[in-house]
PDB file of C-alpha atoms in Angstrom:
ATOM      1  CA  MET A   1     232.753  60.450 113.671  1.00  0.00           C
ATOM      2  CA  GLU A   2     229.282  59.435 112.530  1.00  0.00           C
ATOM      3  CA  PRO A   3     226.490  59.305 115.144  1.00  0.00           C
ATOM      4  CA  HIS A   4     225.087  55.957 116.239  1.00  0.00           C
ATOM      5  CA  ARG A   5     221.529  54.783 117.036  1.00  0.00           C
ATOM      6  CA  PHE A   6     220.636  51.656 118.949  1.00  0.00           C
ATOM      7  CA  GLU A   7     217.748  50.075 120.815  1.00  0.00           C
ATOM      8  CA  GLN A   8     217.904  48.694 124.324  1.00  0.00           C
ATOM      9  CA  ALA A   9     215.022  47.469 126.513  1.00  0.00           C
ATOM     10  CA  GLY A  10     212.477  48.910 124.088  1.00  0.00           C
ATOM     11  CA  ALA A  11     213.983  52.419 124.036  1.00  0.00           C
ATOM     12  CA  VAL A  12     215.921  54.002 121.162  1.00  0.00           C
ATOM     13  CA  PHE A  13     219.098  55.933 121.927  1.00  0.00           C
ATOM     14  CA  GLU A  14     221.151  58.305 119.804  1.00  0.00           C
ATOM     15  CA  VAL A  15     224.843  58.909 120.423  1.00  0.00           C
ATOM     16  CA  ALA A  16     226.895  61.804 119.035  1.00  0.00           C
ATOM     17  CA  PHE A  17     230.685  61.522 119.359  1.00  0.00           C
ATOM     18  CA  GLU A  18     233.055  64.433 119.846  1.00  0.00           C
ATOM     19  CA  ARG A  19     236.840  64.475 120.045  1.00  0.00           C
ATOM     20  CA  ALA A  20     238.160  66.218 123.171  1.00  0.00           C
ATOM     21  CA  PRO A  21     241.777  67.060 124.088  1.00  0.00           C
ATOM     22  CA  GLU A  22     242.107  64.062 126.442  1.00  0.00           C
ATOM     23  CA  GLY A  23     239.862  61.528 124.679  1.00  0.00           C
ATOM     24  CA  TRP A  24     236.331  61.196 123.351  1.00  0.00           C
ATOM     25  CA  LEU A  25     232.960  62.462 124.564  1.00  0.00           C
ATOM     26  CA  ALA A  26     229.726  60.663 123.808  1.00  0.00           C
ATOM     27  CA  ARG A  27     226.444  62.547 124.121  1.00  0.00           C
ATOM     28  CA  ILE A  28     223.721  59.960 124.708  1.00  0.00           C
ATOM     29  CA  ARG A  29     220.051  60.899 124.312  1.00  0.00           C
ATOM     30  CA  ARG A  30     217.019  58.664 124.633  1.00  0.00           C
ATOM     31  CA  GLU A  31     214.615  59.314 121.773  1.00  0.00           C
ATOM     32  CA  GLY A  32     211.578  61.319 122.850  1.00  0.00           C
ATOM     33  CA  THR A  33     213.388  63.115 125.684  1.00  0.00           C
ATOM     34  CA  ASP A  34     215.519  66.226 126.011  1.00  0.00           C
ATOM     35  CA  THR A  35     217.881  64.649 128.548  1.00  0.00           C
ATOM     36  CA  VAL A  36     221.455  64.164 127.338  1.00  0.00           C
ATOM     37  CA  HIS A  37     224.114  62.296 129.292  1.00  0.00           C
ATOM     38  CA  VAL A  38     227.743  63.004 128.456  1.00  0.00           C
ATOM     39  CA  VAL A  39     230.123  60.078 128.931  1.00  0.00           C
ATOM     40  CA  GLY A  40     233.884  60.540 128.661  1.00  0.00           C
ATOM     41  CA  PHE A  41     236.324  57.989 127.269  1.00  0.00           C
ATOM     42  CA  PRO A  42     239.903  59.065 128.039  1.00  0.00           C
ATOM     43  CA  ASP A  43     242.764  58.285 125.683  1.00  0.00           C
ATOM     44  CA  GLY A  44     244.741  55.221 126.703  1.00  0.00           C
ATOM     45  CA  PRO A  45     243.907  51.628 127.535  1.00  0.00           C
ATOM     46  CA  GLY A  46     240.277  50.579 127.514  1.00  0.00           C
ATOM     47  CA  TYR A  47     239.339  50.534 123.866  1.00  0.00           C
ATOM     48  CA  ASP A  48     240.745  49.124 120.655  1.00  0.00           C
ATOM     49  CA  PRO A  49     242.559  51.911 118.741  1.00  0.00           C
ATOM     50  CA  ALA A  50     242.250  49.831 115.551  1.00  0.00           C
ATOM     51  CA  ASP A  51     238.454  49.788 115.925  1.00  0.00           C
ATOM     52  CA  LEU A  52     237.788  52.976 117.861  1.00  0.00           C
ATOM     53  CA  ARG A  53     234.182  53.568 116.771  1.00  0.00           C
ATOM     54  CA  ASP A  54     232.966  50.083 117.685  1.00  0.00           C
ATOM     55  CA  SER A  55     234.785  50.303 121.032  1.00  0.00           C
ATOM     56  CA  LEU A  56     233.084  53.612 121.844  1.00  0.00           C
ATOM     57  CA  ILE A  57     229.704  52.225 120.772  1.00  0.00           C
ATOM     58  CA  ALA A  58     230.161  49.182 123.030  1.00  0.00           C
ATOM     59  CA  GLY A  59     231.029  51.489 125.945  1.00  0.00           C
ATOM     60  CA  CYS A  60     227.932  53.623 125.333  1.00  0.00           C
ATOM     61  CA  GLU A  61     225.628  50.634 125.050  1.00  0.00           C
ATOM     62  CA  ALA A  62     227.029  49.258 128.314  1.00  0.00           C
ATOM     63  CA  ALA A  63     226.671  52.639 130.077  1.00  0.00           C
ATOM     64  CA  VAL A  64     223.008  53.233 129.141  1.00  0.00           C
ATOM     65  CA  SER A  65     221.598  50.860 131.759  1.00  0.00           C
ATOM     66  CA  ASN A  66     223.577  52.635 134.508  1.00  0.00           C
ATOM     67  CA  LEU A  67     222.517  56.183 133.597  1.00  0.00           C
ATOM     68  CA  PRO A  68     219.569  57.831 135.406  1.00  0.00           C
ATOM     69  CA  TRP A  69     216.672  58.116 132.966  1.00  0.00           C
ATOM     70  CA  ALA A  70     213.284  59.556 133.868  1.00  0.00           C
ATOM     71  CA  PRO A  71     210.472  57.131 133.185  1.00  0.00           C
ATOM     72  CA  PRO A  72     208.723  57.769 129.873  1.00  0.00           C
ATOM     73  CA  THR A  73     205.502  59.732 130.096  1.00  0.00           C
ATOM     74  CA  ARG A  74     202.300  58.644 128.408  1.00  0.00           C
ATOM     75  CA  HIS A  75     199.992  61.362 127.104  1.00  0.00           C
TER      76      HIS A  75
END
């Protein structure tokens, strides 16, 4: 599945998707940092199987505000 980029609260995020035996994994990275958060989406109810990619993207965009991100540094 193709990666996805989006902006939220002035920060740019990149998401790489990976199929796992029990569902999907999304590796979310905020641009300019090395920190990666892995979010799991198990197979089953919770996303639209007819529009899987957009469902996973919506889940990632919703999760970003709840993930612990270090404040950006200014050099």
